[in-house]
């Protein structure tokens, strides 16, 4: 069929070059699917009748370091990172997959039809020629895009036993695109779920991350559960299914976690926050106890147990240390912002010290996801402002003599003073002046002024020092008033 799709000139230049040299060439796979769906392609793949050696002979800068025949054509002057490196692969036939991961042998094919027959899903088995505007659709990919269906090319069992990662990829594509897997595909995923054990944790993690970062991760995780893949992806979440909670919750732990995750996605939070939302109550099933006197379920210490479980999850999926530490930390302290009426500024300072100033606002975002995941309305405006005000107060640098460019050691070394009350009087007198005129806060000026203050009698110096302390209190109180005014508390 003929259709006009907008292909970047960098891509069409490669297909044109191949065709002028006597070879056939097509843009293929997910990039064609995305063009048809009016989505921005994340990468560009070209398939051709040329061999790797023939491809490399046509382009000045290429890289060929794999056994699958793929040649990377490099545009050194390109600006768009997606278009700087474009993969060009000969038409291929693939032999058996004895390890459920890689073909035992790669055989170059003679035509595009053979190449499309080996592809995973119909919506990816599309080839487009930018010169002739010819679109090749041998397996009903266009129809499946229209019907929003993920369907395998040919027999589903065969496709999944060839490469078991396709089990996750099918769900990931359906989640990202807002599609559903057709009945045969979903049944085959369930039948072959155990094959996922043959896939490296890193490859599983990357597909899982794409599901988490999709617009509707709740649906994706539900499909992982319903398809039977959960024991091979996140077995630690299985106890959450059907695990009832206390009176304040209308959902079981499983649905609560998924709803918290979905809120994080709706707010476009980054990966570590979405993972924290999904895992924040993962410790509840292990700590669930029934209080017969109060007639409620309790989950004391679930945040501590949950952090340990999260450490195991992140290690099993081979997450980098930075994101593992971030998620574990947020899960460990997610219960902190539960009661503002009993929350003190010193307690907020302690949690800031534990999670780090750079993570404290993430903790607030996790609390919001937790609350929305409970089926409750948004945080009470006053309560939310109270949280934010207390965090700002805790993060504020205190007004003190440590702001000065000199300290007691300088007074000893430069002026020969001995430690004593005089130290405090001089430094607080200097602080009052520096608060009024920040430009004088230099070591040179302060030492000269300290020498002058040192010559004053003790009574006068003490009076100046006391004025400095009063000034410090006034400045601190003013800053706190401004913070509270900002948050309207």
Short mmCIF file of C-alpha atoms in Angstrom, two decimals:
data_model
loop_
_atom_site.label_atom_id
_atom_site.label_comp_id
_atom_site.label_asym_id
_atom_site.label_seq_id
_atom_site.Cartn_x
_atom_site.Cartn_y
_atom_site.Cartn_z
CA UNK A 1 0.00 0.00 0.00
CA UNK A 2 1.04 3.61 -0.56
CA UNK A 3 1.22 6.08 2.32
CA UNK A 4 3.22 9.24 2.86
CA UNK A 5 5.07 9.32 6.19
CA UNK A 6 7.46 12.06 7.31
CA UNK A 7 10.93 10.54 7.62
CA UNK A 8 13.94 12.68 8.67
CA UNK A 9 16.37 13.48 5.86
CA UNK A 10 19.17 11.74 7.77
CA UNK A 11 17.20 8.47 7.54
CA UNK A 12 16.03 8.84 3.94
CA UNK A 13 19.61 9.73 2.91
CA UNK A 14 20.72 6.27 4.06
CA UNK A 15 17.90 4.43 2.26
CA UNK A 16 18.53 6.53 -0.89
CA UNK A 17 22.26 5.74 -0.80
CA UNK A 18 21.56 2.03 -0.50
CA UNK A 19 19.02 2.08 -3.34
CA UNK A 20 21.32 4.03 -5.67
CA UNK A 21 23.93 1.34 -5.07
CA UNK A 22 21.45 -1.28 -6.27
CA UNK A 23 20.10 -2.52 -2.93
CA UNK A 24 16.59 -2.41 -1.51
CA UNK A 25 16.12 -0.64 1.83
CA UNK A 26 13.27 0.05 4.25
CA UNK A 27 12.67 1.85 7.51
CA UNK A 28 11.36 -0.91 9.75
CA UNK A 29 9.88 -1.77 13.14
CA UNK A 30 8.79 0.51 15.94
CA UNK A 31 9.73 3.71 14.12
CA UNK A 32 7.18 2.94 11.37
CA UNK A 33 4.56 2.06 13.98
CA UNK A 34 5.19 5.36 15.78
CA UNK A 35 4.94 7.38 12.55
CA UNK A 36 1.57 5.81 11.78
CA UNK A 37 0.40 6.61 15.32
CA UNK A 38 1.71 10.21 15.07
CA UNK A 39 4.21 9.50 17.83
CA UNK A 40 7.82 10.68 17.88
CA UNK A 41 10.06 7.65 17.17
CA UNK A 42 12.65 6.97 19.88
CA UNK A 43 15.05 5.39 17.38
CA UNK A 44 15.35 4.55 13.70
CA UNK A 45 16.10 1.15 12.20
CA UNK A 46 16.77 0.37 8.55
CA UNK A 47 16.83 -3.07 6.95
CA UNK A 48 18.40 -3.77 3.56
CA UNK A 49 19.40 -6.43 1.05
CA UNK A 50 23.05 -5.30 1.42
CA UNK A 51 25.52 -7.29 3.51
CA UNK A 52 27.40 -5.65 6.42
CA UNK A 53 30.50 -5.29 4.23
CA UNK A 54 28.48 -3.67 1.45
CA UNK A 55 26.83 -1.29 3.92
CA UNK A 56 30.17 -0.20 5.39
CA UNK A 57 31.59 0.44 1.92
CA UNK A 58 28.86 3.02 1.21
CA UNK A 59 29.22 5.23 4.30
CA UNK A 60 32.30 7.10 5.58
CA UNK A 61 31.82 6.38 9.29
CA UNK A 62 30.42 3.08 10.53
CA UNK A 63 30.76 0.65 13.44
CA UNK A 64 30.25 -3.10 13.10
CA UNK A 65 30.96 -5.05 16.28
CA UNK A 66 28.24 -7.69 16.64
CA UNK A 67 27.24 -11.07 15.30
CA UNK A 68 23.76 -10.01 14.19
CA UNK A 69 24.87 -8.12 11.08
CA UNK A 70 23.88 -4.69 12.41
CA UNK A 71 26.01 -1.79 11.15
CA UNK A 72 25.86 1.54 12.96
CA UNK A 73 25.97 4.40 10.45
CA UNK A 74 27.33 7.46 12.23
CA UNK A 75 26.63 11.08 11.29
CA UNK A 76 29.49 12.96 12.99
CA UNK A 77 27.96 16.35 12.17
CA UNK A 78 24.49 15.44 13.41
CA UNK A 79 22.90 17.33 16.28
CA UNK A 80 19.94 15.11 17.17
CA UNK A 81 21.34 12.19 19.24
CA UNK A 82 18.65 9.86 17.88
CA UNK A 83 19.75 10.56 14.30
CA UNK A 84 23.52 10.57 14.90
CA UNK A 85 23.65 6.77 15.11
CA UNK A 86 21.27 4.80 12.89
CA UNK A 87 21.27 1.00 12.80
CA UNK A 88 21.29 -0.64 9.39
CA UNK A 89 20.78 -4.42 9.36
CA UNK A 90 20.66 -6.89 6.46
CA UNK A 91 17.47 -8.86 5.93
CA UNK A 92 17.74 -11.81 8.30
CA UNK A 93 16.47 -15.28 8.93
CA UNK A 94 17.00 -16.71 12.37
CA UNK A 95 17.53 -20.30 13.41
CA UNK A 96 16.40 -21.98 16.63
CA UNK A 97 16.78 -20.24 20.01
CA UNK A 98 18.09 -22.94 22.35
CA UNK A 99 18.59 -20.50 25.26
CA UNK A 100 15.28 -18.56 24.89
CA UNK A 101 17.40 -15.45 24.39
CA UNK A 102 19.53 -15.45 21.25
CA UNK A 103 19.31 -17.18 17.86
CA UNK A 104 21.78 -20.05 17.50
CA UNK A 105 22.69 -18.72 14.08
CA UNK A 106 21.94 -15.59 12.06
CA UNK A 107 21.37 -16.14 8.34
CA UNK A 108 21.05 -13.23 5.93
CA UNK A 109 17.85 -13.37 3.87
CA UNK A 110 17.22 -12.30 0.29
CA UNK A 111 14.00 -10.30 0.73
CA UNK A 112 12.05 -8.11 3.12
CA UNK A 113 9.26 -10.69 3.44
CA UNK A 114 11.57 -13.19 5.14
CA UNK A 115 12.87 -10.48 7.46
CA UNK A 116 9.41 -9.38 8.58
CA UNK A 117 8.42 -13.00 9.29
CA UNK A 118 10.95 -13.22 12.15
CA UNK A 119 9.73 -10.11 13.99
CA UNK A 120 7.96 -10.18 17.35
CA UNK A 121 4.62 -8.36 17.03
CA UNK A 122 2.46 -7.38 14.08
CA UNK A 123 2.59 -3.69 14.99
CA UNK A 124 6.40 -3.90 14.66
CA UNK A 125 6.40 -6.00 11.47
CA UNK A 126 5.97 -2.98 9.23
CA UNK A 127 8.42 -1.75 6.58
CA UNK A 128 8.37 1.62 4.80
CA UNK A 129 10.29 2.87 1.78
CA UNK A 130 10.67 6.68 1.97
CA UNK A 131 11.41 6.98 -1.76
CA UNK A 132 8.39 5.12 -3.12
CA UNK A 133 6.12 5.64 -0.07
CA UNK A 134 5.50 1.89 -0.13
CA UNK A 135 4.31 0.40 3.17
CA UNK A 136 4.61 -3.36 3.57
CA UNK A 137 2.18 -4.88 6.08
CA UNK A 138 2.07 -8.66 5.76
CA UNK A 139 0.58 -9.49 9.18
CA UNK A 140 -2.19 -6.97 9.77
CA UNK A 141 -0.13 -4.50 11.79
CA UNK A 142 -2.11 -1.49 10.57
CA UNK A 143 -5.37 -3.16 11.57
CA UNK A 144 -3.97 -4.04 15.00
CA UNK A 145 -2.80 -0.45 15.51
CA UNK A 146 -6.32 0.69 14.67
CA UNK A 147 -7.81 -1.87 17.08
CA UNK A 148 -5.14 -1.14 19.73
CA UNK A 149 -4.04 -4.76 19.94
CA UNK A 150 -0.64 -6.35 20.61
CA UNK A 151 -0.48 -9.62 18.66
CA UNK A 152 2.48 -11.85 17.85
CA UNK A 153 3.66 -12.47 14.30
CA UNK A 154 2.61 -16.05 13.68
CA UNK A 155 2.33 -18.60 16.49
CA UNK A 156 2.61 -16.93 19.90
CA UNK A 157 4.31 -19.86 21.66
CA UNK A 158 7.04 -19.92 18.99
CA UNK A 159 7.70 -16.18 19.30
CA UNK A 160 7.99 -16.34 23.10
CA UNK A 161 10.18 -19.43 23.22
CA UNK A 162 12.53 -17.78 20.70
CA UNK A 163 13.14 -14.82 23.01
CA UNK A 164 11.48 -14.95 26.43
CA UNK A 165 12.03 -11.23 26.98
CA UNK A 166 9.15 -10.78 24.53
CA UNK A 167 6.88 -11.87 27.40
CA UNK A 168 7.70 -8.58 29.14
CA UNK A 169 7.95 -6.61 25.92
CA UNK A 170 4.38 -7.47 24.94
CA UNK A 171 3.06 -6.07 28.22
CA UNK A 172 5.38 -3.08 28.03
CA UNK A 173 4.19 -2.18 24.51
CA UNK A 174 0.55 -2.58 25.51
CA UNK A 175 1.12 -0.37 28.56
CA UNK A 176 3.08 2.34 26.73
CA UNK A 177 0.69 2.51 23.79
CA UNK A 178 -2.57 2.06 25.68
CA UNK A 179 -3.20 -1.23 23.85
CA UNK A 180 -4.22 -4.68 25.10
CA UNK A 181 -2.69 -8.06 24.31
CA UNK A 182 -5.06 -10.22 22.28
CA UNK A 183 -6.38 -13.41 23.89
CA UNK A 184 -3.93 -15.80 22.19
CA UNK A 185 -0.94 -13.63 23.06
CA UNK A 186 -1.97 -13.24 26.71
CA UNK A 187 -2.67 -16.96 27.07
CA UNK A 188 0.74 -17.75 25.64
CA UNK A 189 2.44 -15.34 28.05
CA UNK A 190 0.81 -17.20 30.94
CA UNK A 191 1.77 -20.58 29.48
CA UNK A 192 5.41 -19.58 28.95
CA UNK A 193 5.89 -17.30 31.98
CA UNK A 194 8.53 -19.55 33.53
CA UNK A 195 10.83 -18.94 30.55
CA UNK A 196 11.48 -15.45 31.91
CA UNK A 197 13.88 -17.10 34.36
CA UNK A 198 16.27 -17.55 31.44
CA UNK A 199 16.53 -13.81 30.85
CA UNK A 200 19.11 -11.66 32.63
CA UNK A 201 17.89 -9.44 35.46
CA UNK A 202 19.21 -6.38 33.64
CA UNK A 203 17.06 -7.00 30.54
CA UNK A 204 13.96 -7.69 32.64
CA UNK A 205 14.63 -4.54 34.67
CA UNK A 206 14.81 -2.35 31.57
CA UNK A 207 11.40 -3.54 30.34
CA UNK A 208 10.00 -3.16 33.86
CA UNK A 209 11.35 0.41 34.08
CA UNK A 210 9.62 1.30 30.82
CA UNK A 211 6.34 0.01 32.26
CA UNK A 212 6.89 2.02 35.45
CA UNK A 213 7.70 5.16 33.42
CA UNK A 214 4.67 4.78 31.14
CA UNK A 215 1.57 6.98 31.56
CA UNK A 216 -0.42 4.06 33.03
CA UNK A 217 1.93 1.83 35.06
CA UNK A 218 -0.93 0.59 37.27
CA UNK A 219 -2.43 -1.17 34.29
CA UNK A 220 0.94 -2.61 33.32
CA UNK A 221 1.66 -4.08 36.77
CA UNK A 222 -1.86 -5.52 36.91
CA UNK A 223 -1.22 -7.23 33.57
CA UNK A 224 2.08 -8.63 34.88
CA UNK A 225 0.10 -10.15 37.76
CA UNK A 226 -2.81 -11.41 35.65
CA UNK A 227 -0.48 -12.96 33.07
CA UNK A 228 1.45 -14.97 35.66
CA UNK A 229 4.75 -13.07 35.27
CA UNK A 230 4.76 -11.56 38.77
CA UNK A 231 6.60 -14.51 40.42
CA UNK A 232 9.44 -14.01 37.92
CA UNK A 233 9.59 -10.21 38.11
CA UNK A 234 8.55 -9.12 41.61
CA UNK A 235 7.77 -12.13 43.81
CA UNK A 236 8.14 -9.88 46.87
CA UNK A 237 4.86 -8.14 45.93
CA UNK A 238 2.78 -11.33 45.86
CA UNK A 239 1.95 -11.24 49.63
CA UNK A 240 0.39 -7.78 49.11
CA UNK A 241 -2.39 -9.24 46.96
CA UNK A 242 -5.60 -9.44 49.00
CA UNK A 243 -3.80 -8.29 52.17
CA UNK A 244 -6.43 -6.28 54.06
CA UNK A 245 -5.45 -3.13 55.92
CA UNK A 246 -6.79 -1.02 58.76
CA UNK A 247 -9.94 1.07 58.93
CA UNK A 248 -8.29 4.05 57.24
CA UNK A 249 -7.78 2.03 54.04
CA UNK A 250 -10.49 1.02 51.58
CA UNK A 251 -8.05 -1.00 49.43
CA UNK A 252 -5.87 -4.00 50.14
CA UNK A 253 -2.09 -3.47 50.16
CA UNK A 254 -1.73 -4.48 46.50
CA UNK A 255 -4.27 -2.03 45.12
CA UNK A 256 -3.08 0.70 47.46
CA UNK A 257 0.49 0.35 46.15
CA UNK A 258 -0.65 0.41 42.53
CA UNK A 259 -2.81 3.48 43.10
CA UNK A 260 0.09 5.24 44.82
CA UNK A 261 2.29 4.38 41.83
CA UNK A 262 -0.33 5.69 39.42
CA UNK A 263 -0.51 9.00 41.27
CA UNK A 264 3.29 9.30 41.00
CA UNK A 265 2.97 8.68 37.26
CA UNK A 266 0.13 11.20 36.93
CA UNK A 267 2.42 13.78 38.56
CA UNK A 268 5.22 12.80 36.15
CA UNK A 269 7.58 11.91 39.00
CA UNK A 270 10.97 10.35 38.13
CA UNK A 271 11.76 6.64 38.32
CA UNK A 272 13.03 6.50 41.92
CA UNK A 273 9.84 8.15 43.23
CA UNK A 274 7.58 5.86 41.21
CA UNK A 275 9.45 2.82 42.53
CA UNK A 276 9.20 4.20 46.07
CA UNK A 277 5.44 4.62 45.65
CA UNK A 278 5.10 1.03 44.41
CA UNK A 279 7.21 -0.39 47.24
CA UNK A 280 6.52 1.91 50.19
CA UNK A 281 4.20 -0.54 52.01
CA UNK A 282 5.87 -3.73 50.80
CA UNK A 283 6.70 -4.56 54.43
CA UNK A 284 3.07 -4.60 55.57
CA UNK A 285 2.22 -8.27 54.92
CA UNK A 286 5.22 -9.40 56.99
CA UNK A 287 4.29 -7.14 59.94
CA UNK A 288 0.50 -7.56 59.86
CA UNK A 289 -0.95 -8.36 63.30
CA UNK A 290 -4.51 -8.26 64.61
CA UNK A 291 -5.08 -6.19 67.75
CA UNK A 292 -7.95 -8.10 69.36
CA UNK A 293 -8.55 -5.34 71.90
CA UNK A 294 -8.82 -2.51 69.38
CA UNK A 295 -10.15 -4.92 66.73
CA UNK A 296 -7.87 -3.54 64.01
CA UNK A 297 -4.96 -4.74 61.91
CA UNK A 298 -1.60 -3.22 62.83
CA UNK A 299 1.61 -2.98 60.82
CA UNK A 300 4.15 -1.73 63.34
CA UNK A 301 7.63 -1.32 61.90
CA UNK A 302 6.53 -2.08 58.35
CA UNK A 303 8.68 0.77 57.03
CA UNK A 304 11.83 -0.80 58.52
CA UNK A 305 10.99 -4.29 57.26
CA UNK A 306 9.94 -2.77 53.93
CA UNK A 307 13.30 -1.06 53.48
CA UNK A 308 15.03 -4.43 53.92
CA UNK A 309 12.74 -6.07 51.36
CA UNK A 310 13.32 -3.21 48.93
CA UNK A 311 17.09 -3.66 49.26
CA UNK A 312 16.61 -7.28 48.17
CA UNK A 313 14.30 -6.33 45.28
CA UNK A 314 16.72 -3.73 43.97
CA UNK A 315 19.66 -6.14 44.24
CA UNK A 316 17.76 -8.93 42.45
CA UNK A 317 16.94 -6.62 39.54
CA UNK A 318 20.51 -5.24 39.50
CA UNK A 319 19.55 -1.59 39.97
CA UNK A 320 22.44 0.89 40.23
CA UNK A 321 23.48 1.76 43.80
CA UNK A 322 22.29 5.38 43.65
CA UNK A 323 18.68 4.59 42.78
CA UNK A 324 18.66 1.60 45.15
CA UNK A 325 19.80 3.79 48.03
CA UNK A 326 17.26 6.50 47.18
CA UNK A 327 14.30 4.09 47.06
CA UNK A 328 15.37 2.24 50.20
CA UNK A 329 15.76 5.54 52.08
CA UNK A 330 12.34 6.86 51.05
CA UNK A 331 10.60 3.60 51.98
CA UNK A 332 12.40 3.55 55.34
CA UNK A 333 11.21 7.05 56.33
CA UNK A 334 7.89 7.29 54.48
CA UNK A 335 5.90 7.16 57.76
CA UNK A 336 7.51 10.33 59.09
CA UNK A 337 4.94 12.87 57.86
CA UNK A 338 1.91 11.21 59.38
CA UNK A 339 0.82 13.59 62.16
CA UNK A 340 1.59 17.29 61.93
CA UNK A 341 -0.08 17.95 65.27
CA UNK A 342 2.65 15.99 67.03
CA UNK A 343 5.43 16.92 64.59
CA UNK A 344 8.10 19.20 66.05
CA UNK A 345 10.70 21.29 64.25
CA UNK A 346 13.49 19.33 65.91
CA UNK A 347 11.94 16.09 64.61
CA UNK A 348 11.83 17.53 61.09
CA UNK A 349 15.49 18.53 61.42
CA UNK A 350 16.35 14.98 62.46
CA UNK A 351 14.64 13.43 59.45
CA UNK A 352 16.31 15.98 57.15
CA UNK A 353 19.63 14.85 58.59
CA UNK A 354 18.72 11.20 57.96
CA UNK A 355 17.37 11.44 54.42
CA UNK A 356 19.44 14.43 53.32
CA UNK A 357 18.22 17.93 52.38
CA UNK A 358 18.22 16.88 48.72
CA UNK A 359 15.67 14.10 49.43
CA UNK A 360 13.28 15.73 51.89
CA UNK A 361 10.91 17.06 49.22
CA UNK A 362 10.82 13.61 47.60
CA UNK A 363 9.61 12.30 50.95
CA UNK A 364 6.77 14.81 50.80
CA UNK A 365 5.86 13.72 47.27
CA UNK A 366 5.84 10.09 48.40
CA UNK A 367 3.50 11.02 51.24
CA UNK A 368 1.11 12.59 48.74
CA UNK A 369 1.20 9.47 46.55
CA UNK A 370 0.59 7.33 49.65
CA UNK A 371 -2.42 9.43 50.64
CA UNK A 372 -4.00 9.49 47.18
CA UNK A 373 -3.36 5.74 46.95
CA UNK A 374 -5.55 5.31 50.05
CA UNK A 375 -8.50 6.71 48.13
CA UNK A 376 -8.49 9.88 50.18
CA UNK A 377 -8.86 13.39 48.78
CA UNK A 378 -5.84 15.60 48.41
CA UNK A 379 -4.02 16.65 51.55
CA UNK A 380 -5.87 19.20 53.66
CA UNK A 381 -4.49 22.54 52.42
CA UNK A 382 -3.53 23.78 55.90
CA UNK A 383 -1.87 20.50 56.87
CA UNK A 384 0.10 20.44 53.62
CA UNK A 385 1.23 24.04 54.07
CA UNK A 386 2.23 23.22 57.64
CA UNK A 387 4.47 20.39 56.40
CA UNK A 388 6.09 22.61 53.80
CA UNK A 389 6.62 25.43 56.28
CA UNK A 390 8.32 23.15 58.79
CA UNK A 391 10.61 21.74 56.10
CA UNK A 392 11.60 25.23 54.97
CA UNK A 393 12.28 26.17 58.59
CA UNK A 394 14.39 23.06 59.08
CA UNK A 395 16.37 23.73 55.90
CA UNK A 396 17.00 27.37 56.78
CA UNK A 397 20.55 28.17 57.81
CA UNK A 398 20.40 29.47 61.40
CA UNK A 399 21.51 33.01 62.16
CA UNK A 400 24.65 32.68 64.27
CA UNK A 401 28.27 33.80 64.67
CA UNK A 402 29.27 30.92 62.40
CA UNK A 403 28.14 33.19 59.54
CA UNK A 404 31.15 35.42 60.22
CA UNK A 405 34.36 35.11 58.22
CA UNK A 406 36.35 34.81 61.45
CA UNK A 407 35.99 32.60 64.52
CA UNK A 408 37.48 32.06 67.95
CA UNK A 409 40.64 30.52 66.49
CA UNK A 410 41.30 33.75 64.60
CA UNK A 411 40.86 35.80 67.77
CA UNK A 412 43.44 33.62 69.52
CA UNK A 413 45.91 33.59 66.64
CA UNK A 414 45.65 37.20 65.44
CA UNK A 415 44.78 39.09 68.63
CA UNK A 416 46.29 36.82 71.26
CA UNK A 417 43.01 36.54 73.15
CA UNK A 418 42.33 33.73 75.57
CA UNK A 419 39.06 31.72 75.41
CA UNK A 420 36.36 33.17 77.65
CA UNK A 421 33.16 35.26 77.78
CA UNK A 422 34.96 38.03 75.90
CA UNK A 423 34.99 35.81 72.81
CA UNK A 424 31.21 35.66 72.73
CA UNK A 425 30.81 39.40 73.33
CA UNK A 426 33.17 40.34 70.47
CA UNK A 427 31.72 37.83 67.99
CA UNK A 428 28.11 38.80 68.72
CA UNK A 429 28.97 42.50 68.45
CA UNK A 430 30.53 41.78 65.05
CA UNK A 431 27.46 39.74 64.06
CA UNK A 432 25.13 42.68 64.73
CA UNK A 433 27.20 44.90 62.45
CA UNK A 434 27.44 42.23 59.73
CA UNK A 435 23.68 41.64 59.77
CA UNK A 436 23.11 45.35 59.12
CA UNK A 437 25.92 45.62 56.56
CA UNK A 438 26.71 42.23 54.93
CA UNK A 439 29.47 43.82 52.86
CA UNK A 440 31.69 44.22 55.94
CA UNK A 441 31.75 40.45 56.53
CA UNK A 442 35.36 40.04 55.43
CA UNK A 443 38.21 38.59 57.45
CA UNK A 444 40.31 41.72 57.06
CA UNK A 445 37.63 44.12 58.31
CA UNK A 446 36.37 41.87 61.11
CA UNK A 447 39.85 41.34 62.57
CA UNK A 448 40.49 45.08 62.53
CA UNK A 449 37.12 45.76 64.16
CA UNK A 450 37.68 42.96 66.72
CA UNK A 451 40.92 44.62 67.73
CA UNK A 452 39.01 47.87 68.37
CA UNK A 453 36.31 46.06 70.36
CA UNK A 454 38.96 44.32 72.44
CA UNK A 455 40.07 47.71 73.75
CA UNK A 456 36.63 48.51 75.21
CA UNK A 457 35.88 48.04 78.88
CA UNK A 458 34.06 44.82 79.81
CA UNK A 459 30.71 46.49 80.56
CA UNK A 460 30.54 48.32 77.22
CA UNK A 461 31.67 45.25 75.30
CA UNK A 462 29.08 43.05 77.02
CA UNK A 463 26.37 45.55 76.14
CA UNK A 464 27.37 45.44 72.47
CA UNK A 465 27.46 41.63 72.59
CA UNK A 466 23.97 41.48 74.11
CA UNK A 467 22.70 43.80 71.37
CA UNK A 468 24.16 41.37 68.84
CA UNK A 469 22.28 38.47 70.44
CA UNK A 470 19.04 40.47 70.35
CA UNK A 471 19.64 41.33 66.72
CA UNK A 472 20.23 37.65 65.93
CA UNK A 473 16.89 36.75 67.55
CA UNK A 474 15.08 39.49 65.63
CA UNK A 475 16.53 38.36 62.30
CA UNK A 476 15.65 34.72 62.97
CA UNK A 477 12.11 35.62 63.99
CA UNK A 478 11.69 37.75 60.87
CA UNK A 479 12.88 34.91 58.63
CA UNK A 480 10.50 32.46 60.32
CA UNK A 481 7.60 34.89 59.93
CA UNK A 482 8.38 35.22 56.23
CA UNK A 483 8.45 31.43 55.80
CA UNK A 484 5.14 31.02 57.61
CA UNK A 485 3.62 33.89 55.65
CA UNK A 486 4.77 32.26 52.42
CA UNK A 487 2.98 29.04 53.37
CA UNK A 488 0.03 30.85 55.01
CA UNK A 489 0.33 29.07 58.36
#
